[in-house]
Every structure is written in C-alpha cells, then in structure tokens.
Short mmCIF file of C-alpha atoms and ligand atoms in Angstrom, two decimals:
data_model
loop_
_atom_site.label_atom_id
_atom_site.label_comp_id
_atom_site.label_asym_id
_atom_site.label_seq_id
_atom_site.Cartn_x
_atom_site.Cartn_y
_atom_site.Cartn_z
CA MET A 19 2.06 73.31 86.15
CA ALA A 20 3.06 76.90 86.83
CA ARG A 21 0.94 80.01 86.59
CA ILE A 22 2.99 82.13 84.21
CA MET A 23 2.40 85.80 84.97
CA VAL A 24 3.92 88.90 83.41
CA ILE A 25 4.25 92.05 85.50
CA ALA A 26 3.70 94.96 83.10
CA SER A 27 2.64 98.60 83.09
CA GLY A 28 3.50 100.34 79.85
CA LYS A 29 4.83 103.31 81.78
CA GLY A 30 8.36 103.24 83.15
CA GLY A 31 9.19 103.42 86.83
CA THR A 32 5.82 102.25 88.16
CA GLY A 33 7.41 99.57 90.36
CA LYS A 34 7.30 96.45 88.15
CA THR A 35 10.70 95.13 89.21
CA THR A 36 10.01 95.96 92.86
CA LEU A 37 6.71 94.08 92.71
CA THR A 38 8.26 91.08 90.94
CA ALA A 39 10.99 90.71 93.59
CA ASN A 40 8.79 91.23 96.63
CA LEU A 41 5.80 89.25 95.39
CA GLY A 42 8.10 86.41 94.41
CA ILE A 43 9.54 86.20 97.91
CA ALA A 44 6.05 86.53 99.45
CA LEU A 45 4.76 83.61 97.34
CA SER A 46 7.80 81.57 98.27
CA LYS A 47 7.11 82.25 101.97
CA LEU A 48 3.64 80.79 101.39
CA GLY A 49 5.33 77.56 100.35
CA LYS A 50 5.10 78.05 96.58
CA LYS A 51 7.86 77.14 94.15
CA VAL A 52 8.68 80.43 92.45
CA LEU A 53 10.83 81.35 89.47
CA LEU A 54 11.44 85.01 88.59
CA ILE A 55 12.58 85.84 85.06
CA ASP A 56 14.16 89.18 84.24
CA ALA A 57 12.40 89.74 80.92
CA ASP A 58 13.69 93.34 80.80
CA VAL A 59 16.55 92.16 78.62
CA ALA A 60 17.82 95.67 77.83
CA MET A 61 17.75 97.23 81.32
CA ALA A 62 18.23 94.24 83.59
CA ASN A 63 17.56 95.28 87.21
CA LEU A 64 15.98 92.32 88.94
CA SER A 65 19.16 90.60 90.09
CA LEU A 66 20.44 93.94 91.48
CA ILE A 67 17.32 94.44 93.60
CA LEU A 68 17.64 90.86 94.84
CA GLY A 69 21.25 91.50 95.87
CA MET A 70 22.59 88.77 93.59
CA GLN A 71 26.04 88.61 92.06
CA SER A 72 26.50 88.86 88.31
CA SER A 73 25.84 85.45 86.83
CA PRO A 74 27.88 83.64 84.18
CA ILE A 75 24.87 82.36 82.20
CA THR A 76 21.87 84.62 81.67
CA LEU A 77 18.65 84.86 79.70
CA HIS A 78 20.68 86.55 76.97
CA ASP A 79 22.62 83.33 76.38
CA VAL A 80 19.36 81.36 76.34
CA LEU A 81 17.69 83.73 73.85
CA LEU A 82 20.79 83.60 71.68
CA GLY A 83 20.36 79.82 71.59
CA GLU A 84 23.76 79.38 73.26
CA ALA A 85 22.61 77.97 76.64
CA GLN A 86 19.81 75.91 78.14
CA ILE A 87 17.27 77.68 80.36
CA ARG A 88 18.01 75.25 83.21
CA ASP A 89 21.63 76.41 83.21
CA SER A 90 20.54 80.03 83.69
CA ILE A 91 18.56 79.44 86.92
CA TYR A 92 20.13 80.64 90.20
CA ASP A 93 19.07 80.42 93.85
CA GLY A 94 17.87 83.76 95.20
CA PRO A 95 16.81 85.18 98.57
CA GLY A 96 13.79 83.78 100.40
CA GLY A 97 13.83 80.52 98.45
CA ILE A 98 13.08 81.98 95.01
CA HIS A 99 14.86 80.99 91.82
CA LEU A 100 15.95 83.61 89.29
CA VAL A 101 16.79 83.73 85.61
CA PRO A 102 18.78 86.97 85.37
CA SER A 103 19.27 89.00 82.22
CA GLY A 104 22.70 89.95 80.98
CA MET A 105 24.26 93.38 81.13
CA SER A 106 25.86 93.29 77.66
CA LEU A 107 24.19 95.58 75.16
CA GLU A 108 26.09 93.91 72.34
CA ASN A 109 24.36 90.58 73.06
CA TYR A 110 21.04 92.33 73.59
CA LYS A 111 21.02 93.55 69.99
CA ARG A 112 21.39 90.00 68.66
CA LEU A 113 19.04 88.04 70.87
CA ASP A 114 15.75 86.56 69.72
CA SER A 115 13.11 87.37 72.33
CA GLU A 116 10.58 85.21 70.48
CA ARG A 117 12.33 82.15 71.92
CA LEU A 118 11.08 83.10 75.40
CA ALA A 119 7.73 81.27 75.30
CA GLY A 120 9.37 78.05 74.13
CA VAL A 121 12.12 78.02 76.75
CA ILE A 122 9.66 78.71 79.58
CA LYS A 123 7.65 75.66 78.49
CA GLU A 124 10.72 73.51 79.21
CA ILE A 125 10.61 74.35 82.94
CA GLU A 126 6.97 75.18 83.69
CA GLU A 127 6.39 71.81 85.37
CA ASP A 128 9.01 72.62 88.00
CA TYR A 129 7.24 75.68 89.49
CA ASP A 130 3.95 76.92 90.95
CA TYR A 131 4.56 80.51 89.83
CA ILE A 132 6.75 81.94 87.09
CA LEU A 133 6.81 85.75 87.25
CA LEU A 134 8.23 87.75 84.33
CA ASP A 135 9.45 91.27 85.03
CA ALA A 136 8.61 93.13 81.79
CA ALA A 137 10.29 96.24 80.45
CA ALA A 138 8.44 99.53 80.10
CA GLY A 139 6.86 100.38 76.75
CA ILE A 140 5.34 98.09 74.15
CA GLU A 141 8.42 97.13 72.16
CA LYS A 142 9.12 93.66 70.84
CA GLN A 143 10.65 92.33 74.07
CA VAL A 144 7.52 93.34 76.03
CA ILE A 145 5.28 91.68 73.45
CA SER A 146 7.37 88.50 73.74
CA ALA A 147 7.05 88.52 77.54
CA ILE A 148 3.27 88.95 77.32
CA SER A 149 3.00 86.26 74.63
CA ALA A 150 4.94 83.85 76.86
CA SER A 151 2.49 84.40 79.77
CA GLN A 152 -1.00 83.18 80.56
CA GLU A 153 -1.76 86.04 82.93
CA MET A 154 -0.79 89.65 83.53
CA LEU A 155 -0.54 91.72 86.69
CA LEU A 156 -0.93 95.31 85.60
CA VAL A 157 1.00 97.86 87.65
CA THR A 158 -0.12 101.46 87.65
CA MET A 159 0.04 104.62 89.68
CA PRO A 160 -3.08 106.54 90.67
CA ASN A 161 -2.69 109.24 88.01
CA PRO A 162 -3.99 109.66 84.43
CA PRO A 163 -0.69 109.20 82.49
CA ALA A 164 0.09 105.90 84.23
CA LEU A 165 -3.48 104.77 83.76
CA ALA A 166 -3.47 105.62 80.06
CA ASP A 167 -0.38 103.45 79.55
CA ALA A 168 -1.86 100.66 81.68
CA GLU A 169 -4.95 100.65 79.49
CA LYS A 170 -2.86 100.27 76.31
CA THR A 171 -0.97 97.41 77.92
CA ARG A 172 -4.23 95.78 78.99
CA GLN A 173 -5.53 95.95 75.43
CA ILE A 174 -2.34 94.34 74.13
CA ALA A 175 -2.71 91.54 76.69
CA GLN A 176 -6.27 90.96 75.51
CA ARG A 177 -5.14 90.74 71.89
CA LEU A 178 -2.36 88.32 72.77
CA GLY A 179 -4.64 86.13 74.87
CA ALA A 180 -3.15 86.83 78.33
CA LYS A 181 -5.76 87.20 81.08
CA VAL A 182 -5.37 90.43 83.03
CA THR A 183 -5.83 88.99 86.50
CA GLY A 184 -5.42 92.06 88.64
CA VAL A 185 -4.25 95.64 88.92
CA ILE A 186 -1.65 96.69 91.47
CA ILE A 187 -1.78 100.39 92.28
CA ASN A 188 1.65 101.51 93.46
CA PHE A 189 2.95 104.70 95.13
CA VAL A 190 -0.39 105.28 96.86
CA ARG A 191 -0.24 108.29 99.18
CA LYS A 192 -3.95 108.74 99.81
CA GLU A 193 -3.55 112.35 98.71
CA LYS A 194 -6.00 114.68 97.08
CA GLY A 195 -5.89 114.28 93.31
CA GLU A 196 -5.17 110.56 93.30
CA ILE A 197 -7.62 108.53 91.27
CA PRO A 198 -9.67 106.35 93.64
CA GLN A 199 -9.20 102.58 93.57
CA GLN A 200 -12.76 101.87 92.44
CA ASP A 201 -12.38 104.25 89.47
CA ILE A 202 -9.16 102.51 88.45
CA ALA A 203 -10.87 99.11 88.63
CA ASN A 204 -13.77 100.43 86.55
CA PHE A 205 -11.56 102.09 83.98
CA LEU A 206 -9.32 99.07 83.48
CA GLU A 207 -12.25 96.66 83.88
CA THR A 208 -10.02 94.62 86.17
CA PRO A 209 -10.14 93.98 89.93
CA VAL A 210 -7.59 95.76 92.08
CA TYR A 211 -5.39 93.13 93.74
CA GLY A 212 -3.33 95.52 95.78
CA SER A 213 -2.80 99.13 96.70
CA VAL A 214 0.86 99.54 97.67
CA PRO A 215 1.71 102.65 99.70
CA ASP A 216 4.56 104.95 98.79
CA ASP A 217 6.92 103.62 101.43
CA PRO A 218 10.42 105.05 101.98
CA GLU A 219 11.59 101.62 103.13
CA VAL A 220 11.15 100.34 99.56
CA ARG A 221 13.70 102.87 98.33
CA ARG A 222 16.25 101.65 100.88
CA THR A 223 16.85 98.45 98.87
CA PHE A 224 20.50 99.43 98.40
CA SER A 225 21.06 100.92 101.86
CA GLN A 226 22.94 97.90 103.20
CA GLU A 227 26.12 96.32 101.88
CA LYS A 228 24.04 93.61 100.23
CA ALA A 229 20.91 94.86 98.47
CA ALA A 230 17.66 93.31 99.65
CA PRO A 231 14.00 93.91 98.76
CA VAL A 232 11.89 95.45 101.50
CA ILE A 233 10.06 92.21 102.27
CA ALA A 234 13.35 90.56 103.22
CA ARG A 235 14.52 93.52 105.33
CA ILE A 236 11.40 94.90 107.01
CA PRO A 237 8.50 92.48 106.50
CA ASN A 238 6.21 94.57 108.69
CA SER A 239 6.68 97.81 106.73
CA PRO A 240 3.48 99.06 105.03
CA ALA A 241 4.55 98.11 101.47
CA ALA A 242 5.85 94.68 102.54
CA ILE A 243 2.55 93.93 104.27
CA GLU A 244 0.70 94.77 101.06
CA PHE A 245 3.01 92.59 98.95
CA GLN A 246 2.19 89.69 101.28
CA ARG A 247 -1.50 90.44 100.98
CA ILE A 248 -1.26 90.36 97.18
CA ALA A 249 0.50 86.99 97.38
CA SER A 250 -2.24 85.63 99.64
CA ARG A 251 -4.91 86.85 97.29
CA LEU A 252 -3.17 85.27 94.29
CA THR A 253 -2.98 81.93 96.01
CA GLY A 254 -6.66 82.08 96.86
CA LEU A 255 -6.25 82.72 100.59
CA LYS A 256 -8.95 84.89 102.09
CA VAL A 257 -7.83 88.49 102.54
CA GLN A 258 -9.55 91.51 103.97
CA GLU A 259 -11.03 93.13 100.88
CA ASP A 260 -11.28 96.84 100.47
CA ALA A 261 -14.83 97.70 99.51
CA GLN A 262 -14.98 96.93 95.82
CA LYS A 263 -18.28 96.69 94.07
CA GLU A 264 -19.11 93.84 91.76
CA GLY A 265 -18.85 94.79 88.13
CA PHE A 266 -17.18 97.83 86.67
CA ILE A 267 -19.22 100.96 86.29
CA LYS A 268 -17.86 103.68 84.07
CA LYS A 269 -18.77 106.92 85.72
CA GLY A 270 -17.36 109.92 87.43
CA LEU A 271 -14.44 112.16 86.67
CA LEU A 272 -12.23 109.45 85.25
CA ALA A 273 -14.79 108.31 82.72
CA ARG A 274 -15.17 111.91 81.57
CA LEU A 275 -11.41 112.37 81.42
CA PHE A 276 -10.94 109.37 79.15
CA PHE A 277 -14.28 109.46 77.33
CA TRP A 278 -12.91 110.28 73.88
CA TRP A 279 -9.61 108.52 74.32
CA LYS A 280 -11.11 105.12 75.06
CA LYS A 281 -13.48 105.15 72.05
N1 LIG B 317 5.81 101.50 96.86
C1 LIG B 317 6.95 102.16 96.69
N2 LIG B 317 7.33 103.11 97.58
C2 LIG B 317 8.49 103.79 97.43
N3 LIG B 317 9.35 103.61 96.40
C3 LIG B 317 9.02 102.67 95.49
C4 LIG B 317 7.81 101.91 95.57
N4 LIG B 317 7.77 101.07 94.50
C5 LIG B 317 8.89 101.29 93.80
N5 LIG B 317 9.65 102.26 94.38
C6 LIG B 317 10.93 102.81 93.91
O1 LIG B 317 10.68 103.36 92.62
C7 LIG B 317 11.78 103.15 91.76
C8 LIG B 317 11.31 102.44 90.49
O2 LIG B 317 10.89 101.13 90.84
P1 LIG B 317 11.11 99.91 89.85
O3 LIG B 317 12.49 99.86 89.35
O4 LIG B 317 10.57 98.71 90.53
O5 LIG B 317 10.14 100.34 88.65
P2 LIG B 317 10.00 99.66 87.23
O6 LIG B 317 8.56 99.79 86.83
O7 LIG B 317 10.55 98.28 87.24
O8 LIG B 317 10.91 100.61 86.33
P3 LIG B 317 11.34 100.36 84.80
O9 LIG B 317 10.14 100.74 83.97
O10 LIG B 317 12.49 101.28 84.62
O11 LIG B 317 11.69 98.90 84.66
C9 LIG B 317 12.81 102.36 92.56
O12 LIG B 317 13.75 103.26 93.09
C10 LIG B 317 11.99 101.74 93.68
O13 LIG B 317 12.75 101.53 94.87
MG1 LIG B 318 11.97 97.39 85.98
#
C-alpha cells in the first residue's frame, strides 16, 4: 500500500515541482516503487522537468472520465513512473478534479510512494490533491511571506485530514535575515525534513538537449545530496540530524512577527 503524499506550499515558485521530481528519483534509487502525479492540472511542469515527451493520455483525460488511470502512466527517468497533466486549457476547464482521490485508489497497491505535485494557491485543484493524500510535505522558503502561505496550507491539510509529515525549506543561502530552521519548525509545528540550498545546478535542468533534474545530472551537488537525505529520512533510514529540539516552542522574532496573525 502506497504512502500518498502531496507536495504543497501555498506560495508559487517555492520548488514544489523540483522537489517532487528529485525526491521521486531519490526514493526510486532506494529501491522504492514510485509514482509521480502532476496534480498541477493548469500549469503542468513535471514532465518537462523530467525531460519527458508529451504524452497521448494524461491526467486530464482521466479526470474527464475519458481514460483509465493505468493508461496514463509512463516510465520516467531513474525508474519512476509518471502521470503527466495535459497542456490543453480547454480540457482543463472541463475536468473534475474531485475524481482524483478515487482514481489514485485504483493503483495505490502498485506503489510504495505516490507523490502529487500540487499547484500554488488554495484553489479547488489544490484542495482535491490534498484530499486525495494521506500526508503532506510542506515546501517553504526561509522568509515571512512563504511561511505565512505555508501556515495556511498546513491548516487546510489539518482540516482535510492529511498529516503534515515534514517541512522542506528550499532556497537556503544561510544569509542574514533568513528565518532559522528551528523557528520554522516551531512556527509550523512540524519537523523540518530537509533544508535544500539555493544551488545553481538545480536551475540548469534545461541546460542539456534533454532536460534532467539535478539528481540525475549531478548527484553530488549540494541540492541533490539534500534530496537524497530527505528520501532516506522518509524511508526511515538514519540520517545525520541537524540539531532540532523536541517539541515546538513559540518564541523569538518569528513568534512576535506572527503573533496577531496566527490568533
Ligand atoms: N534549491 C534550488 N536552488 C536553485 N534553484 C531552484 C531550487 N529549487 C527550485 N529552483 C528553481 O526555482 C524555479 C521554481 O521551481 P519550481 O518550478 O520547482 O517551483 P514550484 O513551487 O513548482 O512553482 P509553481 O508554484 O509555479 O508550481 C525553477 O526554475 C527551479 O529550477
Ligand atoms: Mg510547480
């Protein structure tokens, strides 16, 4: 039975699709059976990042009730399987995202991990992706606007019954002004599963003729190493933990910053 996990952030451009692709390949390298689903049905990017060709049958067809989910699964790099989303905006307007949970149930026995790449925002398609998942990985950046959106997304997950398993902090530069990891864990009341550096190699996904996520191109680059560490942690392998205290203590600058907002 698969762990069904949605990768969400609220805010756009935090690195959800990047994490989905790289984490998926990292889990596959650990011997897990992995399916990635491009649940960003309006702005489908996942197949592009994975360097895959446009596919005849997509999640759009499945959510329109015109194809079976099994017919929309394609082999991807590093042993992963992918359900891509379609590029047609015309179809997008007609599709019924509430079918998602039901169609995932049809294939959950076939995988160890099913990762859903969610869209930004909290529109209907995001709600459907969260509702179809048992767990959420919450992606944020170490700044207040990203954190505010992550908190809203966390609250939605709670209401919909998805467990927020871990936070991934992305674009970490270890610069002055960044919110420290422990404060982020405290604020979101969720353990930090990874702290992914801002790594220029990640941006070079499209630098070769065939696009490829960083983990497939340069597995020893700083971001790729962190994606592999997150995968190990998810699968229960022992990883070197950054000092993280037990429990979540609301104190410091961040607590003051959000004191009224969180009430
Ligand atoms: N750790 C990183 N270091 C450097 N660049 C990164 C990193 N993570 C993501 N990026 C780059 O940031 C951009 C946005 O990433 P991505 O598309 O994964 O975000 P997203 O959250 O899926 O966006 P959207 O909300 O639009 O779906 C991409 O160009 C990606 O290559
Ligand atoms: Mg995306």
